[in-house]
Coordinates of C-alpha atoms and ligand atoms in Angstrom, one line a residue:
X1 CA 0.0 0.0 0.0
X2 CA 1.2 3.6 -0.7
X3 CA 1.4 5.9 1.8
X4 CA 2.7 9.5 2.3
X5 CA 5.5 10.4 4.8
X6 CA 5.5 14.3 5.8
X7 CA 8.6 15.8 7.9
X8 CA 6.9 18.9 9.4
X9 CA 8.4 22.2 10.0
X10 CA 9.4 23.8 7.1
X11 CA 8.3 27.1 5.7
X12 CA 7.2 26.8 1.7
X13 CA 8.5 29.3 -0.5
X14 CA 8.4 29.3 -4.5
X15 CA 6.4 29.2 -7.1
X16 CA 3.3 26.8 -8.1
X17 CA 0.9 26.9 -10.9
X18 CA -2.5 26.2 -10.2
X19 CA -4.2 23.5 -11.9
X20 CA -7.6 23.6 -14.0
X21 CA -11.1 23.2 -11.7
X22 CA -12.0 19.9 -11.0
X23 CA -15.5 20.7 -10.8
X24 CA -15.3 22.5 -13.9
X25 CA -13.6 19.8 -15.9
X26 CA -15.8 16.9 -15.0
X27 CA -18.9 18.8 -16.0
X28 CA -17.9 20.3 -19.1
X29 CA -17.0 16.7 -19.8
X30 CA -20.2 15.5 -19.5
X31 CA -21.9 18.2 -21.0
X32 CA -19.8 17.6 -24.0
X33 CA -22.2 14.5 -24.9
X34 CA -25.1 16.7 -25.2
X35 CA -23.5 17.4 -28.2
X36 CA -22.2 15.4 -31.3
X37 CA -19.6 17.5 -32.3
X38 CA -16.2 17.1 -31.6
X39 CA -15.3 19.3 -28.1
X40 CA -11.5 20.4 -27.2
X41 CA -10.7 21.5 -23.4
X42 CA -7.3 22.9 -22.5
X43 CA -6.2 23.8 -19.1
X44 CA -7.8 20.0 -18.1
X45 CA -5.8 19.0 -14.7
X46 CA -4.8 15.8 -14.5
X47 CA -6.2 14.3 -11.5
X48 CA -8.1 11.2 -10.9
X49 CA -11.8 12.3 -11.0
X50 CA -11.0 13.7 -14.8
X51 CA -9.8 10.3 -15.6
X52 CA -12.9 8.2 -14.1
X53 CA -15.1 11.0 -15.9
X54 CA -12.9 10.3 -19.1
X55 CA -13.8 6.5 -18.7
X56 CA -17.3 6.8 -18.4
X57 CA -17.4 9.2 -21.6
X58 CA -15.7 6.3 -23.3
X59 CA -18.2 3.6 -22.0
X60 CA -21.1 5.7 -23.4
X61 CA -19.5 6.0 -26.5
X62 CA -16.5 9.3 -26.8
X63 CA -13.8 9.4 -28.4
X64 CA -11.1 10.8 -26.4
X65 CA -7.6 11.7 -26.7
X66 CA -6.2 13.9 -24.0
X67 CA -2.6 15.2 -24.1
X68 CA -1.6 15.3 -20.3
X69 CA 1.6 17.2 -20.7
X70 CA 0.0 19.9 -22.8
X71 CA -3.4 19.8 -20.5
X72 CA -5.5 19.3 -23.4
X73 CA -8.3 17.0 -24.5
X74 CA -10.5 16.3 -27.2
X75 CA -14.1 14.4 -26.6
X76 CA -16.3 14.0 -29.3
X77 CA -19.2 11.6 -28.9
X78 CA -20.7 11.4 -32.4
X79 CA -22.9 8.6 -31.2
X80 CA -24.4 6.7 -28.1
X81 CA -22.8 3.3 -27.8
X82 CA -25.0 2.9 -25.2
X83 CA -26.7 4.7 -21.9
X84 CA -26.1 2.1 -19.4
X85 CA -23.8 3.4 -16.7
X86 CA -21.9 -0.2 -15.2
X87 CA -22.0 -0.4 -11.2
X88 CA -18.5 0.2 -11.1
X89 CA -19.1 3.5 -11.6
X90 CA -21.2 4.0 -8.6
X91 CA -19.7 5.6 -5.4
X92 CA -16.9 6.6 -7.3
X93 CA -17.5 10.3 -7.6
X94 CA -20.6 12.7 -7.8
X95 CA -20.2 12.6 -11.8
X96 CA -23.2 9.7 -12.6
X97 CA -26.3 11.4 -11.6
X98 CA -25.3 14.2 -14.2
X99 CA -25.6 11.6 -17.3
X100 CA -29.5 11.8 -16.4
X101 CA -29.8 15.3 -17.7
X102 CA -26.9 15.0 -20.5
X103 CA -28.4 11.9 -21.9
X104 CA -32.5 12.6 -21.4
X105 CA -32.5 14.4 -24.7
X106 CA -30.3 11.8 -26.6
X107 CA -31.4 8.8 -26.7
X108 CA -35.1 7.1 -26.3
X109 CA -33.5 4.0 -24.4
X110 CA -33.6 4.0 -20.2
X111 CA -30.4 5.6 -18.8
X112 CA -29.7 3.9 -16.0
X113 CA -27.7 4.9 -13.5
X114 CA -25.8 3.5 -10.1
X115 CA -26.7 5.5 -7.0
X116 CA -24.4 8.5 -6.5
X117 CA -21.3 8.5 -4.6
X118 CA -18.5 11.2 -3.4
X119 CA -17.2 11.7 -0.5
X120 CA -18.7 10.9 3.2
X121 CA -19.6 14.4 4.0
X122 CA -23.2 14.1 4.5
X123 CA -26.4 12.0 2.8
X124 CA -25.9 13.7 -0.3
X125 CA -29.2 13.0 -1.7
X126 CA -30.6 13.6 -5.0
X127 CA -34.2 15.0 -4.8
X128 CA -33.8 18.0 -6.1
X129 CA -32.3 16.8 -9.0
X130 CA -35.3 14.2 -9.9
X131 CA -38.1 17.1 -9.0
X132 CA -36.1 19.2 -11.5
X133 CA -35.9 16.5 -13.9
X134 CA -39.2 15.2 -13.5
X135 CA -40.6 18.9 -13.9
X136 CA -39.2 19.0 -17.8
X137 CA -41.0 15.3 -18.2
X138 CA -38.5 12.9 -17.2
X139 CA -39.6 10.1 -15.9
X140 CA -37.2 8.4 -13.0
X141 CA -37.1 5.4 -10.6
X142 CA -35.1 3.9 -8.2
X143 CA -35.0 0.3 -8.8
X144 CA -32.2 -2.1 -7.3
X145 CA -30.1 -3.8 -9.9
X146 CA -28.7 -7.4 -8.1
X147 CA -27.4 -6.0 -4.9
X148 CA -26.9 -2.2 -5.6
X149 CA -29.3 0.5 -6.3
X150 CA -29.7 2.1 -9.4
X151 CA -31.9 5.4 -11.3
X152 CA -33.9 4.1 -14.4
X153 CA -34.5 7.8 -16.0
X154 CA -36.3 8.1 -19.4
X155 CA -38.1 10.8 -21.5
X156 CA -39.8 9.1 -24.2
X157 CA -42.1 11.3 -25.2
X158 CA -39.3 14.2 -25.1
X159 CA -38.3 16.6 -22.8
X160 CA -40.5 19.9 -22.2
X161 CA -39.1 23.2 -21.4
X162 CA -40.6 24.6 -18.0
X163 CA -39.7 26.4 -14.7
X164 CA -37.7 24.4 -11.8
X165 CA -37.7 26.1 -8.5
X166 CA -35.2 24.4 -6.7
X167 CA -35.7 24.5 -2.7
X168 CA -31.9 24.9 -2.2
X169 CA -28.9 26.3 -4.7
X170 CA -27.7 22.8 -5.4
X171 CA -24.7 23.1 -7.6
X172 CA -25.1 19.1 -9.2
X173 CA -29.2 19.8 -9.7
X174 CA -28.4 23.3 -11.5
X175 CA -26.2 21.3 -13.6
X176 CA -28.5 18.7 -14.2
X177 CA -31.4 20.9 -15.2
X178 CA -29.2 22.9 -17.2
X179 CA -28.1 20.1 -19.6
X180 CA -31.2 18.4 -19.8
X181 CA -32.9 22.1 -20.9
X182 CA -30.0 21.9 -23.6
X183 CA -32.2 19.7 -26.2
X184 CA -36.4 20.3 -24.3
X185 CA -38.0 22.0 -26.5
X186 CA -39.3 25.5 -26.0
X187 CA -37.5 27.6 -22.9
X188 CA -36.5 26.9 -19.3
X189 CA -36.1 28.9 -16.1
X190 CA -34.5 27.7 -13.3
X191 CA -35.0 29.3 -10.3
X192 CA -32.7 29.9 -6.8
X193 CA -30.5 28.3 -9.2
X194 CA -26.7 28.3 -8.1
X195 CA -24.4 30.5 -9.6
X196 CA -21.3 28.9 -8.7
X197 CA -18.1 30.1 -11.2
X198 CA -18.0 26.4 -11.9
X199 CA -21.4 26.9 -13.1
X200 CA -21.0 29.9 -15.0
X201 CA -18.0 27.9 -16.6
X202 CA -20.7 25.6 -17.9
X203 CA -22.9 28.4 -18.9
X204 CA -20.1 29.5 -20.8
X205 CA -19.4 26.2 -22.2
X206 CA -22.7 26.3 -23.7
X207 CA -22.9 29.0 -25.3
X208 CA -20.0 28.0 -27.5
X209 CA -21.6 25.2 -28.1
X210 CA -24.8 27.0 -29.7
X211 CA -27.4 27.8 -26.7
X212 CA -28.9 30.9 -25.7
X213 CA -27.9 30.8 -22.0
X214 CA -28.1 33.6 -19.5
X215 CA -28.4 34.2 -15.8
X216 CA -30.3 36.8 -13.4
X217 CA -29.3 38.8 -10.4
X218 CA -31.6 36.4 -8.5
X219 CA -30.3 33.1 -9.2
X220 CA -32.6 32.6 -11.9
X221 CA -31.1 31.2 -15.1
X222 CA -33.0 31.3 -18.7
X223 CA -32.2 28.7 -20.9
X224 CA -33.2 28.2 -24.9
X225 CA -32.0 24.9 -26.4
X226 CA -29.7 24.6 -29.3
X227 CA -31.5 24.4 -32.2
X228 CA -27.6 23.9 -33.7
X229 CA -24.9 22.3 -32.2
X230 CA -21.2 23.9 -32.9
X231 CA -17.7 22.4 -32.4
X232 CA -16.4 24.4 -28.9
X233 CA -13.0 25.2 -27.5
X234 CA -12.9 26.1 -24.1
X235 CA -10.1 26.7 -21.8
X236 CA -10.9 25.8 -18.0
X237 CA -11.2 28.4 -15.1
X238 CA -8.0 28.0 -12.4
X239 CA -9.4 25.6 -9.3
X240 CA -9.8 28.2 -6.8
X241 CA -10.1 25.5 -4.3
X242 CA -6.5 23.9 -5.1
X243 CA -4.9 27.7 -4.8
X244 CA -6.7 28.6 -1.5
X245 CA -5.4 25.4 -0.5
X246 CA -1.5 26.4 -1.3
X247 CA -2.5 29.9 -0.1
X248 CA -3.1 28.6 3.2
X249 CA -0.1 26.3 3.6
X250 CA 2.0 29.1 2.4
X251 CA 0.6 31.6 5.3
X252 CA 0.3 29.2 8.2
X253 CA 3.5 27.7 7.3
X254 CA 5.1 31.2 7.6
X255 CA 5.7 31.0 4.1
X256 CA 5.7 32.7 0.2
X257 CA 3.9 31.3 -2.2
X258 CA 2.9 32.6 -5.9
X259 CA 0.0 31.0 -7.2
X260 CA 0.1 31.8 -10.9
X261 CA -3.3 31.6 -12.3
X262 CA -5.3 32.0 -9.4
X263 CA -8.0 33.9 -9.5
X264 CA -9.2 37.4 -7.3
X265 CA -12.9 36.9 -8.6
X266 CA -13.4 33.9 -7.6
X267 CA -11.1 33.8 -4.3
X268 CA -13.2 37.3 -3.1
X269 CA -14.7 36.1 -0.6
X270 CA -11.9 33.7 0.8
X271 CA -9.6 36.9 0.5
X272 CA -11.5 38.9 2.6
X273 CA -11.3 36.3 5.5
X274 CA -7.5 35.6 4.9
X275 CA -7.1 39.5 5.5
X276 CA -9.5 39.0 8.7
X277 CA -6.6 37.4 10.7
X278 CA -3.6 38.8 9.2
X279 CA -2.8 36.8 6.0
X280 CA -0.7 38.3 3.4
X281 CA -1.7 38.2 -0.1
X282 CA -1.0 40.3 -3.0
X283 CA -2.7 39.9 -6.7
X284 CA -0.5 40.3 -9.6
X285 CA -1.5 40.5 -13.2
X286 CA -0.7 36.8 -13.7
X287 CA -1.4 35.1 -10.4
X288 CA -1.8 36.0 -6.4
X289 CA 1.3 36.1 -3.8
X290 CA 0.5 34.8 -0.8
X291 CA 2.4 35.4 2.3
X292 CA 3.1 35.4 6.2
X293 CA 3.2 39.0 7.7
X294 CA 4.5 38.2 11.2
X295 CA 0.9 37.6 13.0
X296 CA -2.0 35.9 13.1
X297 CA -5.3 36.6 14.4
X298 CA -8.0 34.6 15.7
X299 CA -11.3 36.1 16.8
X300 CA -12.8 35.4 13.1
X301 CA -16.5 34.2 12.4
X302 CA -16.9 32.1 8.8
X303 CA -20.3 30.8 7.8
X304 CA -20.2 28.5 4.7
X305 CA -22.4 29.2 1.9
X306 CA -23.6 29.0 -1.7
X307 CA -21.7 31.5 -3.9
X308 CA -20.7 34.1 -3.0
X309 CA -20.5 32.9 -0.1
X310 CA -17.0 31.1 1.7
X311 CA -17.3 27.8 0.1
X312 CA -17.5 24.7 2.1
X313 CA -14.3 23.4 0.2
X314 CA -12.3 25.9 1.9
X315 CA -13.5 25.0 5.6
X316 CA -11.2 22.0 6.3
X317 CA -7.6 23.6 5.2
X318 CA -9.0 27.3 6.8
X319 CA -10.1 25.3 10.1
X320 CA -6.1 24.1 9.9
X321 CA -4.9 27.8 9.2
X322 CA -7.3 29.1 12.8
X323 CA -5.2 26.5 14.8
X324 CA -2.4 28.8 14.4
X325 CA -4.2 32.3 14.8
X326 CA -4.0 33.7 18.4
X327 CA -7.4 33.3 20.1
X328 CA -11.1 31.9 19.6
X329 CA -12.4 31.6 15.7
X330 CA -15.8 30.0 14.8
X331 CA -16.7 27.8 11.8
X332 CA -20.7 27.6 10.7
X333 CA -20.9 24.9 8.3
X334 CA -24.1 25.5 6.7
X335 CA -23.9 23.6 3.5
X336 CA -23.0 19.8 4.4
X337 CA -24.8 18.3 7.7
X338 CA -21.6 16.3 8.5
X339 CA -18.3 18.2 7.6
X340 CA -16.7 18.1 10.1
X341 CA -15.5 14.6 10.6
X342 CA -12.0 15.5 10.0
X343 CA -11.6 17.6 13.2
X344 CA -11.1 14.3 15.8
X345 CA -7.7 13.4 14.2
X346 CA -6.8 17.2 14.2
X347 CA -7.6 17.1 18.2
X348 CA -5.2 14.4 18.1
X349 CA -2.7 16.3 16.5
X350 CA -3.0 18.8 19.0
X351 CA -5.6 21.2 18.0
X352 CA -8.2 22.9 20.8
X353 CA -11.1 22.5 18.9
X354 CA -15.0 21.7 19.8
X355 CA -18.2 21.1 17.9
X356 CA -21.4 22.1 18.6
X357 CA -25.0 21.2 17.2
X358 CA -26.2 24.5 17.7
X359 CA -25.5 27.0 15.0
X360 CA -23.0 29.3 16.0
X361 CA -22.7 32.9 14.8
X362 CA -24.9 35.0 12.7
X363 CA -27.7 33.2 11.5
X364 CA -29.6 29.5 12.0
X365 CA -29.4 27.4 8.7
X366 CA -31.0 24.6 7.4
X367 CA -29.5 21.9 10.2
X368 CA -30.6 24.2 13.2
X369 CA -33.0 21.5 14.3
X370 CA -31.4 18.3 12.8
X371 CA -29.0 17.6 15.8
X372 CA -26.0 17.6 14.0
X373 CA -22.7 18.6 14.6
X374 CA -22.0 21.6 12.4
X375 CA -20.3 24.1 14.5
X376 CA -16.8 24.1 15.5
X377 CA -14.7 26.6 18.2
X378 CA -11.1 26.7 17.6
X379 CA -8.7 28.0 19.5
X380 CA -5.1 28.7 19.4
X381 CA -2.3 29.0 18.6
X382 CA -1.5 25.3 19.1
X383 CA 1.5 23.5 18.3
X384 CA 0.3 19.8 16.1
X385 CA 2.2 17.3 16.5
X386 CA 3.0 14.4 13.6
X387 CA 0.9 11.7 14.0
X388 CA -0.7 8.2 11.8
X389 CA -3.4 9.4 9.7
X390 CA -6.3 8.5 7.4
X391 CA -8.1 10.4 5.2
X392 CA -12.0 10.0 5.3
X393 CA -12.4 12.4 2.3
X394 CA -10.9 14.8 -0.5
X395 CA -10.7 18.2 1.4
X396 CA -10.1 17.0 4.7
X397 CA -7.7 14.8 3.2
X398 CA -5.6 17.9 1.9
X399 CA -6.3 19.7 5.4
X400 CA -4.3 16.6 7.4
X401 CA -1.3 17.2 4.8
X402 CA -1.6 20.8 5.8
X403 CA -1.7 20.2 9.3
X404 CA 1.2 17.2 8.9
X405 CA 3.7 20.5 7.2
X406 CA 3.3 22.7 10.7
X407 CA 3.5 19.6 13.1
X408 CA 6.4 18.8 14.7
X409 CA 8.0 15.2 14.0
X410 CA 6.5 13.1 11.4
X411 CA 3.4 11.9 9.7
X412 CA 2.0 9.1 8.0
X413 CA -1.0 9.3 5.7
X414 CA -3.4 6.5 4.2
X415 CA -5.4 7.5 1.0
X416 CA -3.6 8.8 -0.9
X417 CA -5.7 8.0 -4.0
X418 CA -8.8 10.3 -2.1
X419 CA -6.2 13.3 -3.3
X420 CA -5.1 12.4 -6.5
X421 CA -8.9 12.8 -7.3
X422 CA -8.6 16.3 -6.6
X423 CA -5.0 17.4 -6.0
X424 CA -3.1 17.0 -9.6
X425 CA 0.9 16.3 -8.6
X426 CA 0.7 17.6 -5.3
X427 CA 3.8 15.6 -4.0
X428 CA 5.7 17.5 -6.5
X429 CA 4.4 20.7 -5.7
X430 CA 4.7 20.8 -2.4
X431 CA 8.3 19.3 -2.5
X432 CA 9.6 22.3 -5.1
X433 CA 8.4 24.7 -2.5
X434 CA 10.2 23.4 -0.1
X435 CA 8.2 20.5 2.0
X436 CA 9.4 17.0 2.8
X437 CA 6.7 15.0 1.8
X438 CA 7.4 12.0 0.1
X439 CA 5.2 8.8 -1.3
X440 CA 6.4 5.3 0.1
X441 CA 5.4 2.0 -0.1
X442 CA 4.5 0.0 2.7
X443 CA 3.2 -3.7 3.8
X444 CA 2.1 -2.4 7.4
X445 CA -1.1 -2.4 8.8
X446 CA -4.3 0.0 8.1
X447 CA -3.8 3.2 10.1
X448 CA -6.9 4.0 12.6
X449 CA -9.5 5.6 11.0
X450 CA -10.2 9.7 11.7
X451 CA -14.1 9.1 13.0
X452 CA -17.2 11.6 13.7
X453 CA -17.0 12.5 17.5
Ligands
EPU501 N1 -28.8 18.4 -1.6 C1 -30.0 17.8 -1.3 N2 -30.7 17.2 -2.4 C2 -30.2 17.2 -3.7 C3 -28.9 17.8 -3.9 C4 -28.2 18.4 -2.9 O1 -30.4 17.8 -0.2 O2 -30.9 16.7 -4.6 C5 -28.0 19.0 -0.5 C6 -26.7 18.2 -0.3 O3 -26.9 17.1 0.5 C7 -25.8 19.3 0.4 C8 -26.3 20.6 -0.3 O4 -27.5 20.3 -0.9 O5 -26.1 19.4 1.8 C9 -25.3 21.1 -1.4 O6 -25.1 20.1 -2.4 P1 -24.8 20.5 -3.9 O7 -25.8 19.7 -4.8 O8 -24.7 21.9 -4.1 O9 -23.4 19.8 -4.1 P2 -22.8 18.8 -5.1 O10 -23.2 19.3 -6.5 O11 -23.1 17.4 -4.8 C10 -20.6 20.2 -5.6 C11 -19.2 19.9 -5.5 C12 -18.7 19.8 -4.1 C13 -19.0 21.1 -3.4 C14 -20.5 21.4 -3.5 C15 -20.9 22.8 -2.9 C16 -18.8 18.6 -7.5 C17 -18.5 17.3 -8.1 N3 -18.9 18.6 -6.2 O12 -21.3 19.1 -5.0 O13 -17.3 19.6 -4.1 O14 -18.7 21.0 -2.1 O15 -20.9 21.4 -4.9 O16 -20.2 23.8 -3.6 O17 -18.9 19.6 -8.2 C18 -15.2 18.7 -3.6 O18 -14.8 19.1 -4.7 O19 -14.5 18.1 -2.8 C19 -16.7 18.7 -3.3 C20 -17.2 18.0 -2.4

């Protein structure tokens, strides 16, 4: 089994380039097969969850060729081999679910697809993507398929243009709605839509592609199907949850770091916070320094949201960064019910933090009454201290690395292939700015399991 070793201690200085969104790539990927012309992405980063999405493309049918060194891939799915996604697909990432609306207008077959999966952060389910789907004439069921679950969706009498109000601003049901709209005939609104960039990136997408596309001030999206489909190049928006993930290491490691490519538009709100307690950054015309400035300050409140709001991805690695600010900070998590299942093995590294049920801060959210444990205190500084680790999921995975590069001794990490989904050579990068993190191979035993406390 592979494992990572990380010497703590060292302050990271250099240079990095940030990689291409993940949660860009993998949609534009799928909403490439809306299409039957041929589609070329550049700027694709070469991580794990590109290459399942890449596979199941290929199962359904694309032709691919991706270029890893030059970032660039070409899809082009002239026809549907088929629209049966295999259960080996499921509980690999979130990227399934989204062939319902990609496929709907298609084909006249069933698509059928294994129950989503992702990371354990929370149910994760998928009602507001049927109710959306099911609004513009789908018809989908949940049937189980030997021992595993699977969605039978199907539209045969065509998709219908209509107006989806979703109950929440659920990035994957946006999505979902959008690329079915793509071939319903007539127009469709989607309303408290979310307006993620990596939405927008889709919405741009689209429009290259031939639809008339456009978005609201109030979350509503219009949508008029394309009557003719166009060959699209699109080059893919920087990951602005990769380069607030260096950010961080670089300031809580007392550090430099230029990020070039990373984004102030899509960082504003994490900015703002980082400049809260003390965090040096400074946007150039290519990229964003970010650096130590001698002190850190705790007393900060952050409540995750939809955008604009502080992403949930930035939570885990931030909650690191407060560990290291002088006095109390409070974390809301208002977006995933059970985010915060990372924090017991960051106690055990040393950290003075406790979660609360209640929410904490400005406002109640939706989990107010639903007894979970979505608030967090942390207060510091405190020193971590290296320690046997396992990741239970992608961002909290990258925040234990973090938190292994300020502890004193060593670390040892298990999962390593839960951040090659997301992280693309992260070894590397860390190790040219100055880390001592290293990938070995090892017959030992599992390493105890962070769990929910
Ligand atoms: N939700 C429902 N019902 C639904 C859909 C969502 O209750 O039908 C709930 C979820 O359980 C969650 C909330 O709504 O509590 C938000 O979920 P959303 O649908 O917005 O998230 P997602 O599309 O499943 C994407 C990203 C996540 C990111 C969230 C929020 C991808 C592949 N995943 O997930 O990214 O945290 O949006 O921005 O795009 C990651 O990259 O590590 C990651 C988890």
């Amino acid at each position: 089994m592979k494992i990572l070793e990380v010497q703590g201690g060292a302050p990271l200085e250099g240079r990095i380039r940030a990689q291409g969104a993940k949660n860009a790539t993998t949609k534009l990927l799928v909403a490439s097969l809306v299409s039957d012309k041929p589609c070329i992405l550049n700027n694709v980063p070469n991580i794990g969850d590109v290459e399942i999405t890449v596979d199941l493309c290929k199962e359904l049918g694309s032709k691919v060729t991706w270029d890893r060194k030059e970032k660039r891939l070409e899809i082009h799915t002239e026809t549907l081999k088929t629209s049966y996604i295999p259960q080996r697909f499921s509980g690999a990432n979130r990227i399934p679910i989204l062939m319902i609306g990609a496929l709907l207008g298609r084909t006249n077959e069933d698509i059928i697809v294994p129950t989503a999966g992702g990371d354990r952060i929370g149910k994760r389910p998928i009602n507001f993507h049927i109710q959306a789907l099911e609004t513009l004439g789908a018809k989908i069921e949940s049937r189980t398929m030997k021992t595993e679950g699977a969605y039978f969706a199907q539209a045969h009498n065509g998709l219908k243009g209509g107006v989806i109000h979703l109950e929440y601003p659920s990035v994957g049901a946006t999505e979902n709605s959008i690329l079915a709209a793509m071939r319903a005939k007539g127009n469709t609104t989607i309303k408290n839509a979310a307006t993620e960039p990596e939405i927008i990136e889709l919405m741009l997408f689209l429009q290259k592609m031939g639809a008339a596309i456009s978005l609201d001030a109030d979350r509503t999206i219009h949508i008029e199907g394309i009557k003719k489909f166009l060959p699209v190049e699109h080059t893919i928006v920087s990951d602005r949850i990769e380069a607030a993930s260096y950010a961080i290491a670089a300031v809580s490691t007392k550090g430099r770091v230029f990020i070039e490519g990373a984004q102030q538009l899509n960082m504003l709100t994490f900015l703002n916070k980082l400049r809260e307690i003390g965090g040096g950054f400074e946007i150039k015309p290519d990229g964003i320094e970010f650096f130590h400035t001698g002190y850190l300050s705790g007393g900060l409140h952050i409540e995750t949201d939809v955008h604009p709001g502080f992403m949930t991805d930035w939570q885990q690695p931030f909650a690191v960064l407060l560990t290291q600010t002088e006095g109390s900070s409070v974390l809301h998590e208002t977006v995933y019910e059970n985010r915060f299942g990372y924090i017991h093995m960051l106690r055990k590294m040393g950290a003075d933090i406790e979660l609360f049920r209640q929410c904490l801060g400005g406002k109640s959210c939706r989990f107010a009454t639903r007894n979970y444990l979505h608030s967090a205190v942390i207060r510091g500084p405190t020193p971590l201290i290296g320690s046997d680790i396992s990741i239970p999921d992608l961002r909290a995975g990258f925040a234990y690395v973090l938190a292994a590069l300020l502890a004193e001794g060593k670390s040892k990490i298990e999962g390593l292939w839960m951040l090659e989904r997301g992280y693309e050579h992260f070894v590397e990068k860390l190790n040219s700015l100055g880390a001592d993190i290293k990938i070995v191979d090892t017959k030992a035993p599992k390493l105890a399991k962070a769990s929910v406390s």
